[in-house]
Amino acid sequence: MAIEHVIGVDIGTQSTKALLCDARGRIVAQHAIGYHPDTPRPSWAEQSASVWLDAVERAIRGCLDAAARADRGFLPVSVRAVCVSGLYGGSGVPIDAAMQPTHPCLIWMDRRATAEVDWVRAHLDMDRLYDITGNGVDSYYGYTKMMWLRDHRSEAFARTRWFVPPNAFVVHALTGELAVDRSSAGNIGGVYDYRNACWSEPMLAALGIPVSMMPSRLVASTEVVGTVTAAAAARTGLAVGTKVVAGGVDAAVATLAAGVTSPGHHVAMIGTSMCWGFVSPTVDARHGLVSMPYVFGDDLYVFGGAITAGSAVTWFVNEFCRDLGAMGDPAAATRALVTLEAEARDVPEGADGIVFLPYLMGERSPIWDARASGAFVGLNLFHRREHAYRAVLEGVSFALRDNIEAGMRGAARLDERLVVVGGAARSDLWMQIIADVSGRPVHTIEEDVEAAMGSALLAAYAVGLCDGDGVRRGWVTLTERALPRPAASARYDEVFAVYKALYPSLRDSMHALANGAAAHRTPA
């Protein structure tokens, strides 16, 4: 009997990965393509949809070519399905009737829609917004970015027929079919009615966004949207007629890959950003977390997170460790992180008196402040770069704890174990810091795959290669990485109290600096 395969694809903020697996989840081949979002102004972040599509198609072809080199008997026709997950696309890709983008996609990291946030707070019934959508208001949410495009890019907005998430844009390019998975729809925020699983026409009307701009076909993340066209087959190497599955938001798909299928399970995904989330049958938006339909089953995925996590580490290395030669060279960047980790390992908990606020692009939950800014507090001439580096790792870990505590205020019943996935899991030092800060045992995935593996699992389920029990068992192996140490946790309790007090104390100064800088820039 011929071996059957699936491909999971994850479109990330800084790279796209494709993973070719057999029906048991064994990795046959993988391929990744790197890129960077455009940041034309402070607090802006956007991406051309063509970058994502090109990366997906090259990554898929790279997987197929690698499989063929390893096994001359491998044929693309053995691939039963492809599933695509993707970064939270913020506004989504604005496209015209010919499916061509009218403007770059304003991604999750973009914070320009501050005036639109103020308008929503002044004109909408916030309790109604919370109740219908399960979400609040912030420039993180895609609906505020749509409003910004309407108000500041009116020509592009007038030509826009639909707003589509990045994974839906790619799925259309592969199949010619337009559909939006419900996790991506819910993550837009103020335009999706999570109880009735549909676009909210009352909220769209209140926000001034035409309902016609929302694609009418809403699907489960496990649904087959269409099949690969001849043109897409020529670009990717896939067989014509290969099934393409909807997929979903990468944080939720990575959470599924880590084995989260029931209430109580929770996972922190720490890559470019940090997303900590759990599965819940209900949500209370007043606690400041984000919610969306989960990618498997009927529950919600409720999460909070920091906008900059791994990106804060990258920023620190690029700007303050240039002697290590990391900028623009991935191999040198890896060596630089090894050097920094060795240097920081002997720095005591609390970084010898430094606290880092990781608000380098404003901040998401639980403070929801687009004008919050990063800070090192406590610096003196004694400190060296290893102190500052450790403070960066600790600052992101404090942000994680802040979100976990917000979730528990919302009555979340959480397992003691905390699973961490993403690039941060490569750092033994960071895993120990997270265990000590959170007071929880930290487990990680042995396989370095995350959301791409979750997409492959969804693809297998969609075409019957595994059943619901198979999804719940998962395709990854969890391993214990770090246990909390009582003395270290006690010290971090003290430092966390300082961390929590700093933002309220500095907020007015942060806003004054942000407003002053904005006043002296050329208008958008």
GROMACS .gro file of N, CA, C and O in nm, residues 164-261:
model
  392
  164VAL      N    1  -0.920   3.973   0.343
  164VAL     CA    2  -0.902   3.830   0.364
  164VAL      C    3  -0.776   3.804   0.448
  164VAL      O    4  -0.672   3.868   0.425
  165PRO      N    5  -0.780   3.713   0.544
  165PRO     CA    6  -0.661   3.680   0.622
  165PRO      C    7  -0.551   3.623   0.534
  165PRO      O    8  -0.578   3.572   0.423
  166PRO      N    9  -0.425   3.629   0.579
  166PRO     CA   10  -0.314   3.578   0.496
  166PRO      C   11  -0.332   3.435   0.451
  166PRO      O   12  -0.306   3.402   0.334
  167ASN      N   13  -0.375   3.345   0.542
  167ASN     CA   14  -0.390   3.205   0.500
  167ASN      C   15  -0.501   3.189   0.397
  167ASN      O   16  -0.490   3.110   0.302
  168ALA      N   17  -0.609   3.267   0.410
  168ALA     CA   18  -0.718   3.260   0.312
  168ALA      C   19  -0.674   3.313   0.177
  168ALA      O   20  -0.715   3.262   0.072
  169PHE      N   21  -0.589   3.418   0.177
  169PHE     CA   22  -0.535   3.470   0.052
  169PHE      C   23  -0.455   3.363  -0.021
  169PHE      O   24  -0.469   3.343  -0.143
  170VAL      N   25  -0.373   3.291   0.053
  170VAL     CA   26  -0.291   3.185  -0.007
  170VAL      C   27  -0.378   3.068  -0.053
  170VAL      O   28  -0.357   3.013  -0.161
  171VAL      N   29  -0.475   3.029   0.030
  171VAL     CA   30  -0.563   2.919  -0.009
  171VAL      C   31  -0.636   2.952  -0.138
  171VAL      O   32  -0.651   2.868  -0.227
  172HIS      N   33  -0.681   3.078  -0.153
  172HIS     CA   34  -0.745   3.117  -0.278
  172HIS      C   35  -0.647   3.105  -0.395
  172HIS      O   36  -0.685   3.059  -0.505
  173ALA      N   37  -0.523   3.147  -0.376
  173ALA     CA   38  -0.425   3.138  -0.484
  173ALA      C   39  -0.400   2.994  -0.526
  173ALA      O   40  -0.369   2.966  -0.642
  174LEU      N   41  -0.414   2.901  -0.433
  174LEU     CA   42  -0.392   2.759  -0.464
  174LEU      C   43  -0.514   2.694  -0.526
  174LEU      O   44  -0.501   2.600  -0.606
  175THR      N   45  -0.634   2.743  -0.489
  175THR     CA   46  -0.758   2.672  -0.527
  175THR      C   47  -0.855   2.752  -0.613
  175THR      O   48  -0.945   2.693  -0.675
  176GLY      N   49  -0.846   2.885  -0.609
  176GLY     CA   50  -0.947   2.968  -0.673
  176GLY      C   51  -1.073   2.984  -0.589
  176GLY      O   52  -1.170   3.046  -0.634
  177GLU      N   53  -1.073   2.932  -0.466
  177GLU     CA   54  -1.190   2.939  -0.378
  177GLU      C   55  -1.162   3.036  -0.263
  177GLU      O   56  -1.055   3.032  -0.203
  178LEU      N   57  -1.262   3.120  -0.232
  178LEU     CA   58  -1.246   3.218  -0.125
  178LEU      C   59  -1.328   3.178  -0.004
  178LEU      O   60  -1.451   3.164  -0.012
  179ALA      N   61  -1.260   3.158   0.108
  179ALA     CA   62  -1.327   3.125   0.234
  179ALA      C   63  -1.240   3.172   0.349
  179ALA      O   64  -1.117   3.180   0.336
  180VAL      N   65  -1.302   3.202   0.460
  180VAL     CA   66  -1.231   3.247   0.580
  180VAL      C   67  -1.261   3.150   0.692
  180VAL      O   68  -1.377   3.121   0.720
  181ASP      N   69  -1.156   3.098   0.756
  181ASP     CA   70  -1.178   3.010   0.871
  181ASP      C   71  -1.226   3.093   0.989
  181ASP      O   72  -1.195   3.211   1.003
  182ARG      N   73  -1.299   3.029   1.079
  182ARG     CA   74  -1.364   3.102   1.187
  182ARG      C   75  -1.265   3.155   1.291
  182ARG      O   76  -1.293   3.256   1.356
  183SER      N   77  -1.152   3.088   1.308
  183SER     CA   78  -1.054   3.142   1.404
  183SER      C   79  -1.002   3.276   1.355
  183SER      O   80  -0.989   3.371   1.432
  184SER      N   81  -0.972   3.285   1.226
  184SER     CA   82  -0.923   3.412   1.170
  184SER      C   83  -1.031   3.519   1.173
  184SER      O   84  -1.003   3.636   1.199
  185ALA      N   85  -1.155   3.479   1.146
  185ALA     CA   86  -1.266   3.575   1.149
  185ALA      C   87  -1.283   3.631   1.290
  185ALA      O   88  -1.296   3.753   1.310
  186GLY      N   89  -1.281   3.543   1.390
  186GLY     CA   90  -1.298   3.589   1.527
  186GLY      C   91  -1.186   3.677   1.576
  186GLY      O   92  -1.207   3.770   1.655
  187ASN      N   93  -1.063   3.651   1.529
  187ASN     CA   94  -0.948   3.728   1.573
  187ASN      C   95  -0.948   3.871   1.518
  187ASN      O   96  -0.877   3.957   1.571
  188ILE      N   97  -1.028   3.899   1.416
  188ILE     CA   98  -1.040   4.037   1.367
  188ILE      C   99  -1.097   4.126   1.476
  188ILE      O  100  -1.066   4.245   1.484
  189GLY      N  101  -1.179   4.066   1.563
  189GLY     CA  102  -1.230   4.141   1.677
  189GLY      C  103  -1.373   4.184   1.660
  189GLY      O  104  -1.465   4.102   1.658
  190GLY      N  105  -1.395   4.314   1.645
  190GLY     CA  106  -1.527   4.374   1.659
  190GLY      C  107  -1.628   4.349   1.550
  190GLY      O  108  -1.733   4.414   1.549
  191VAL      N  109  -1.604   4.255   1.457
  191VAL     CA  110  -1.695   4.234   1.345
  191VAL      C  111  -1.752   4.093   1.339
  191VAL      O  112  -1.830   4.061   1.250
  192TYR      N  113  -1.715   4.008   1.437
  192TYR     CA  114  -1.756   3.868   1.432
  192TYR      C  115  -1.839   3.833   1.556
  192TYR      O  116  -1.799   3.862   1.669
  193ASP      N  117  -1.955   3.771   1.533
  193ASP     CA  118  -2.045   3.727   1.640
  193ASP      C  119  -2.008   3.582   1.673
  193ASP      O  120  -2.044   3.489   1.599
  194TYR      N  121  -1.938   3.564   1.787
  194TYR     CA  122  -1.884   3.430   1.813
  194TYR      C  123  -1.992   3.330   1.854
  194TYR      O  124  -1.978   3.210   1.832
  195ARG      N  125  -2.101   3.377   1.912
  195ARG     CA  126  -2.206   3.283   1.952
  195ARG      C  127  -2.280   3.228   1.830
  195ARG      O  128  -2.317   3.110   1.826
  196ASN      N  129  -2.304   3.312   1.732
  196ASN     CA  130  -2.380   3.271   1.614
  196ASN      C  131  -2.291   3.234   1.497
  196ASN      O  132  -2.340   3.201   1.389
  197ALA      N  133  -2.159   3.241   1.516
  197ALA     CA  134  -2.061   3.198   1.415
  197ALA      C  135  -2.084   3.265   1.281
  197ALA      O  136  -2.089   3.201   1.176
  198CYS      N  137  -2.096   3.399   1.286
  198CYS     CA  138  -2.119   3.473   1.163
  198CYS      C  139  -2.067   3.615   1.180
  198CYS      O  140  -2.036   3.661   1.290
  199TRP      N  141  -2.055   3.686   1.069
  199TRP     CA  142  -2.021   3.828   1.076
  199TRP      C  143  -2.135   3.902   1.148
  199TRP      O  144  -2.252   3.870   1.128
  200SER      N  145  -2.100   3.999   1.227
  200SER     CA  146  -2.200   4.076   1.300
  200SER      C  147  -2.239   4.198   1.218
  200SER      O  148  -2.167   4.298   1.215
  201GLU      N  149  -2.353   4.192   1.155
  201GLU     CA  150  -2.398   4.306   1.075
  201GLU      C  151  -2.423   4.430   1.160
  201GLU      O  152  -2.388   4.542   1.118
  202PRO      N  153  -2.479   4.418   1.281
  202PRO     CA  154  -2.494   4.539   1.363
  202PRO      C  155  -2.361   4.605   1.398
  202PRO      O  156  -2.350   4.728   1.396
  203MET      N  157  -2.260   4.526   1.432
  203MET     CA  158  -2.131   4.585   1.466
  203MET      C  159  -2.062   4.643   1.344
  203MET      O  160  -2.002   4.751   1.350
  204LEU      N  161  -2.070   4.576   1.230
  204LEU     CA  162  -2.012   4.630   1.107
  204LEU      C  163  -2.076   4.764   1.072
  204LEU      O  164  -2.007   4.860   1.034
  205ALA      N  165  -2.208   4.772   1.085
  205ALA     CA  166  -2.278   4.898   1.056
  205ALA      C  167  -2.233   5.007   1.152
  205ALA      O  168  -2.209   5.122   1.111
  206ALA      N  169  -2.221   4.974   1.280
  206ALA     CA  170  -2.180   5.074   1.379
  206ALA      C  171  -2.038   5.124   1.354
  206ALA      O  172  -2.006   5.240   1.379
  207LEU      N  173  -1.952   5.037   1.301
  207LEU     CA  174  -1.813   5.073   1.275
  207LEU      C  175  -1.793   5.139   1.139
  207LEU      O  176  -1.685   5.191   1.110
  208GLY      N  177  -1.894   5.134   1.052
  208GLY     CA  178  -1.881   5.193   0.920
  208GLY      C  179  -1.800   5.108   0.823
  208GLY      O  180  -1.736   5.160   0.732
  209ILE      N  181  -1.805   4.977   0.842
  209ILE     CA  182  -1.736   4.884   0.752
  209ILE      C  183  -1.843   4.806   0.676
  209ILE      O  184  -1.926   4.738   0.738
  210PRO      N  185  -1.847   4.813   0.543
  210PRO     CA  186  -1.951   4.743   0.468
  210PRO      C  187  -1.944   4.592   0.490
  210PRO      O  188  -1.836   4.532   0.482
  211VAL      N  189  -2.058   4.529   0.517
  211VAL     CA  190  -2.060   4.385   0.535
  211VAL      C  191  -2.017   4.313   0.409
  211VAL      O  192  -1.964   4.201   0.414
  212SER      N  193  -2.034   4.377   0.294
  212SER     CA  194  -1.995   4.316   0.167
  212SER      C  195  -1.844   4.294   0.157
  212SER      O  196  -1.798   4.216   0.073
  213MET      N  197  -1.766   4.362   0.241
  213MET     CA  198  -1.621   4.343   0.240
  213MET      C  199  -1.577   4.219   0.316
  213MET      O  200  -1.459   4.184   0.314
  214MET      N  201  -1.671   4.155   0.385
  214MET     CA  202  -1.640   4.033   0.458
  214MET      C  203  -1.679   3.912   0.371
  214MET      O  204  -1.797   3.898   0.337
  215PRO      N  205  -1.584   3.826   0.333
  215PRO     CA  206  -1.620   3.710   0.251
  215PRO      C  207  -1.732   3.629   0.315
  215PRO      O  208  -1.732   3.604   0.436
  216SER      N  209  -1.828   3.589   0.234
  216SER     CA  210  -1.950   3.528   0.288
  216SER      C  211  -1.928   3.384   0.333
  216SER      O  212  -2.003   3.334   0.419
  217ARG      N  213  -1.828   3.317   0.280
  217ARG     CA  214  -1.807   3.177   0.316
  217ARG      C  215  -1.717   3.166   0.439
  217ARG      O  216  -1.598   3.193   0.433
  218LEU      N  217  -1.775   3.128   0.551
  218LEU     CA  218  -1.702   3.104   0.675
  218LEU      C  219  -1.698   2.954   0.700
  218LEU      O  220  -1.801   2.886   0.690
  219VAL      N  221  -1.579   2.902   0.735
  219VAL     CA  222  -1.562   2.757   0.743
  219VAL      C  223  -1.487   2.719   0.870
  219VAL      O  224  -1.418   2.801   0.932
  220ALA      N  225  -1.498   2.592   0.906
  220ALA     CA  226  -1.417   2.537   1.015
  220ALA      C  227  -1.273   2.524   0.967
  220ALA      O  228  -1.245   2.509   0.847
  221SER      N  229  -1.180   2.527   1.062
  221SER     CA  230  -1.038   2.514   1.027
  221SER      C  231  -1.006   2.379   0.965
  221SER      O  232  -0.906   2.365   0.894
  222THR      N  233  -1.091   2.279   0.987
  222THR     CA  234  -1.070   2.145   0.934
  222THR      C  235  -1.140   2.122   0.800
  222THR      O  236  -1.135   2.011   0.747
  223GLU      N  237  -1.203   2.225   0.747
  223GLU     CA  238  -1.281   2.207   0.623
  223GLU      C  239  -1.193   2.216   0.499
  223GLU      O  240  -1.103   2.299   0.490
  224VAL      N  241  -1.222   2.130   0.401
  224VAL     CA  242  -1.155   2.138   0.271
  224VAL      C  243  -1.219   2.252   0.192
  224VAL      O  244  -1.339   2.249   0.163
  225VAL      N  245  -1.139   2.353   0.159
  225VAL     CA  246  -1.190   2.471   0.088
  225VAL      C  247  -1.200   2.445  -0.061
  225VAL      O  248  -1.293   2.489  -0.128
  226GLY      N  249  -1.103   2.373  -0.116
  226GLY     CA  250  -1.100   2.346  -0.259
  226GLY      C  251  -0.982   2.257  -0.292
  226GLY      O  252  -0.921   2.197  -0.203
  227THR      N  253  -0.949   2.250  -0.420
  227THR     CA  254  -0.838   2.166  -0.464
  227THR      C  255  -0.740   2.247  -0.547
  227THR      O  256  -0.774   2.352  -0.603
  228VAL      N  257  -0.618   2.198  -0.555
  228VAL     CA  258  -0.511   2.269  -0.623
  228VAL      C  259  -0.539   2.278  -0.773
  228VAL      O  260  -0.569   2.177  -0.838
  229THR      N  261  -0.531   2.399  -0.826
  229THR     CA  262  -0.554   2.421  -0.969
  229THR      C  263  -0.430   2.385  -1.050
  229THR      O  264  -0.320   2.367  -0.995
  230ALA      N  265  -0.446   2.380  -1.181
  230ALA     CA  266  -0.333   2.349  -1.268
  230ALA      C  267  -0.224   2.455  -1.257
  230ALA      O  268  -0.104   2.424  -1.255
  231ALA      N  269  -0.265   2.582  -1.250
  231ALA     CA  270  -0.166   2.690  -1.240
  231ALA      C  271  -0.089   2.680  -1.109
  231ALA      O  272   0.033   2.696  -1.104
  232ALA      N  273  -0.160   2.653  -0.998
  232ALA     CA  274  -0.093   2.641  -0.869
  232ALA      C  275  -0.005   2.516  -0.865
  232ALA      O  276   0.102   2.517  -0.803
  233ALA      N  277  -0.047   2.410  -0.930
  233ALA     CA  278   0.035   2.289  -0.936
  233ALA      C  279   0.167   2.316  -1.006
  233ALA      O  280   0.273   2.268  -0.964
  234ALA      N  281   0.162   2.395  -1.112
  234ALA     CA  282   0.285   2.429  -1.184
  234ALA      C  283   0.379   2.511  -1.098
  234ALA      O  284   0.502   2.496  -1.108
  235ARG      N  285   0.325   2.596  -1.012
  235ARG     CA  286   0.410   2.681  -0.928
  235ARG      C  287   0.467   2.605  -0.808
  235ARG      O  288   0.577   2.636  -0.762
  236THR      N  289   0.393   2.508  -0.755
  236THR     CA  290   0.433   2.443  -0.630
  236THR      C  291   0.490   2.304  -0.646
  236THR      O  292   0.561   2.255  -0.557
  237GLY      N  293   0.454   2.235  -0.753
  237GLY     CA  294   0.492   2.095  -0.768
  237GLY      C  295   0.388   1.999  -0.713
  237GLY      O  296   0.404   1.877  -0.724
  238LEU      N  297   0.282   2.050  -0.651
  238LEU     CA  298   0.173   1.965  -0.604
  238LEU      C  299   0.096   1.906  -0.721
  238LEU      O  300   0.095   1.963  -0.832
  239ALA      N  301   0.028   1.795  -0.697
  239ALA     CA  302  -0.056   1.736  -0.800
  239ALA      C  303  -0.186   1.815  -0.814
  239ALA      O  304  -0.240   1.863  -0.714
  240VAL      N  305  -0.234   1.830  -0.937
  240VAL     CA  306  -0.364   1.892  -0.958
  240VAL      C  307  -0.469   1.813  -0.881
  240VAL      O  308  -0.470   1.689  -0.883
  241GLY      N  309  -0.558   1.883  -0.813
  241GLY     CA  310  -0.664   1.817  -0.740
  241GLY      C  311  -0.632   1.787  -0.594
  241GLY      O  312  -0.719   1.738  -0.521
  242THR      N  313  -0.510   1.817  -0.548
  242THR     CA  314  -0.477   1.798  -0.407
  242THR      C  315  -0.569   1.885  -0.322
  242THR      O  316  -0.589   2.004  -0.351
  243LYS      N  317  -0.624   1.829  -0.216
  243LYS     CA  318  -0.717   1.904  -0.132
  243LYS      C  319  -0.643   2.007  -0.047
  243LYS      O  320  -0.532   1.982   0.001
  244VAL      N  321  -0.707   2.123  -0.030
  244VAL     CA  322  -0.649   2.231   0.049
  244VAL      C  323  -0.745   2.264   0.163
  244VAL      O  324  -0.863   2.292   0.140
  245VAL      N  325  -0.692   2.260   0.285
  245VAL     CA  326  -0.772   2.274   0.407
  245VAL      C  327  -0.755   2.416   0.461
  245VAL      O  328  -0.647   2.476   0.452
  246ALA      N  329  -0.860   2.469   0.523
  246ALA     CA  330  -0.866   2.610   0.560
  246ALA      C  331  -0.755   2.652   0.656
  246ALA      O  332  -0.694   2.757   0.642
  247GLY      N  333  -0.730   2.573   0.763
  247GLY     CA  334  -0.630   2.614   0.861
  247GLY      C  335  -0.681   2.723   0.953
  247GLY      O  336  -0.803   2.739   0.971
  248GLY      N  337  -0.589   2.800   1.012
  248GLY     CA  338  -0.632   2.903   1.106
  248GLY      C  339  -0.519   2.988   1.155
  248GLY      O  340  -0.409   2.987   1.097
  249VAL      N  341  -0.543   3.064   1.261
  249VAL     CA  342  -0.444   3.155   1.318
  249VAL      C  343  -0.331   3.073   1.381
  249VAL      O  344  -0.356   2.976   1.454
  250ASP      N  345  -0.207   3.113   1.354
  250ASP     CA  346  -0.093   3.028   1.391
  250ASP      C  347  -0.084   3.000   1.540
  250ASP      O  348  -0.046   2.889   1.580
  251ALA      N  349  -0.115   3.096   1.625
  251ALA     CA  350  -0.105   3.072   1.769
  251ALA      C  351  -0.196   2.958   1.812
  251ALA      O  352  -0.156   2.871   1.891
  252ALA      N  353  -0.318   2.956   1.761
  252ALA     CA  354  -0.411   2.849   1.796
  252ALA      C  355  -0.367   2.716   1.736
  252ALA      O  356  -0.379   2.611   1.799
  253VAL      N  357  -0.315   2.719   1.614
  253VAL     CA  358  -0.270   2.595   1.549
  253VAL      C  359  -0.147   2.539   1.619
  253VAL      O  360  -0.134   2.418   1.638
  254ALA      N  361  -0.056   2.627   1.662
  254ALA     CA  362   0.059   2.581   1.739
  254ALA      C  363   0.016   2.524   1.873
  254ALA      O  364   0.074   2.427   1.923
  255THR      N  365  -0.087   2.582   1.932
  255THR     CA  366  -0.142   2.532   2.058
  255THR      C  367  -0.198   2.392   2.038
  255THR      O  368  -0.179   2.303   2.122
  256LEU      N  369  -0.267   2.370   1.927
  256LEU     CA  370  -0.317   2.236   1.895
  256LEU      C  371  -0.201   2.138   1.879
  256LEU      O  372  -0.207   2.025   1.928
  257ALA      N  373  -0.095   2.182   1.810
  257ALA     CA  374   0.021   2.095   1.791
  257ALA      C  375   0.081   2.051   1.923
  257ALA      O  376   0.137   1.941   1.933
  258ALA      N  377   0.070   2.135   2.026
  258ALA     CA  378   0.124   2.102   2.157
  258ALA      C  379   0.031   2.014   2.240
  258ALA      O  380   0.059   1.988   2.356
  259GLY      N  381  -0.078   1.970   2.182
  259GLY     CA  382  -0.166   1.876   2.250
  259GLY      C  383  -0.280   1.938   2.326
  259GLY      O  384  -0.344   1.870   2.406
  260VAL      N  385  -0.310   2.065   2.301
  260VAL     CA  386  -0.417   2.132   2.373
  260VAL      C  387  -0.549   2.109   2.301
  260VAL      O  388  -0.571   2.160   2.191
  261THR      N  389  -0.635   2.029   2.363
  261THR     CA  390  -0.767   2.002   2.304
  261THR      C  391  -0.880   2.014   2.405
  261THR      O  392  -0.996   2.005   2.367
   0.00000   0.00000   0.00000
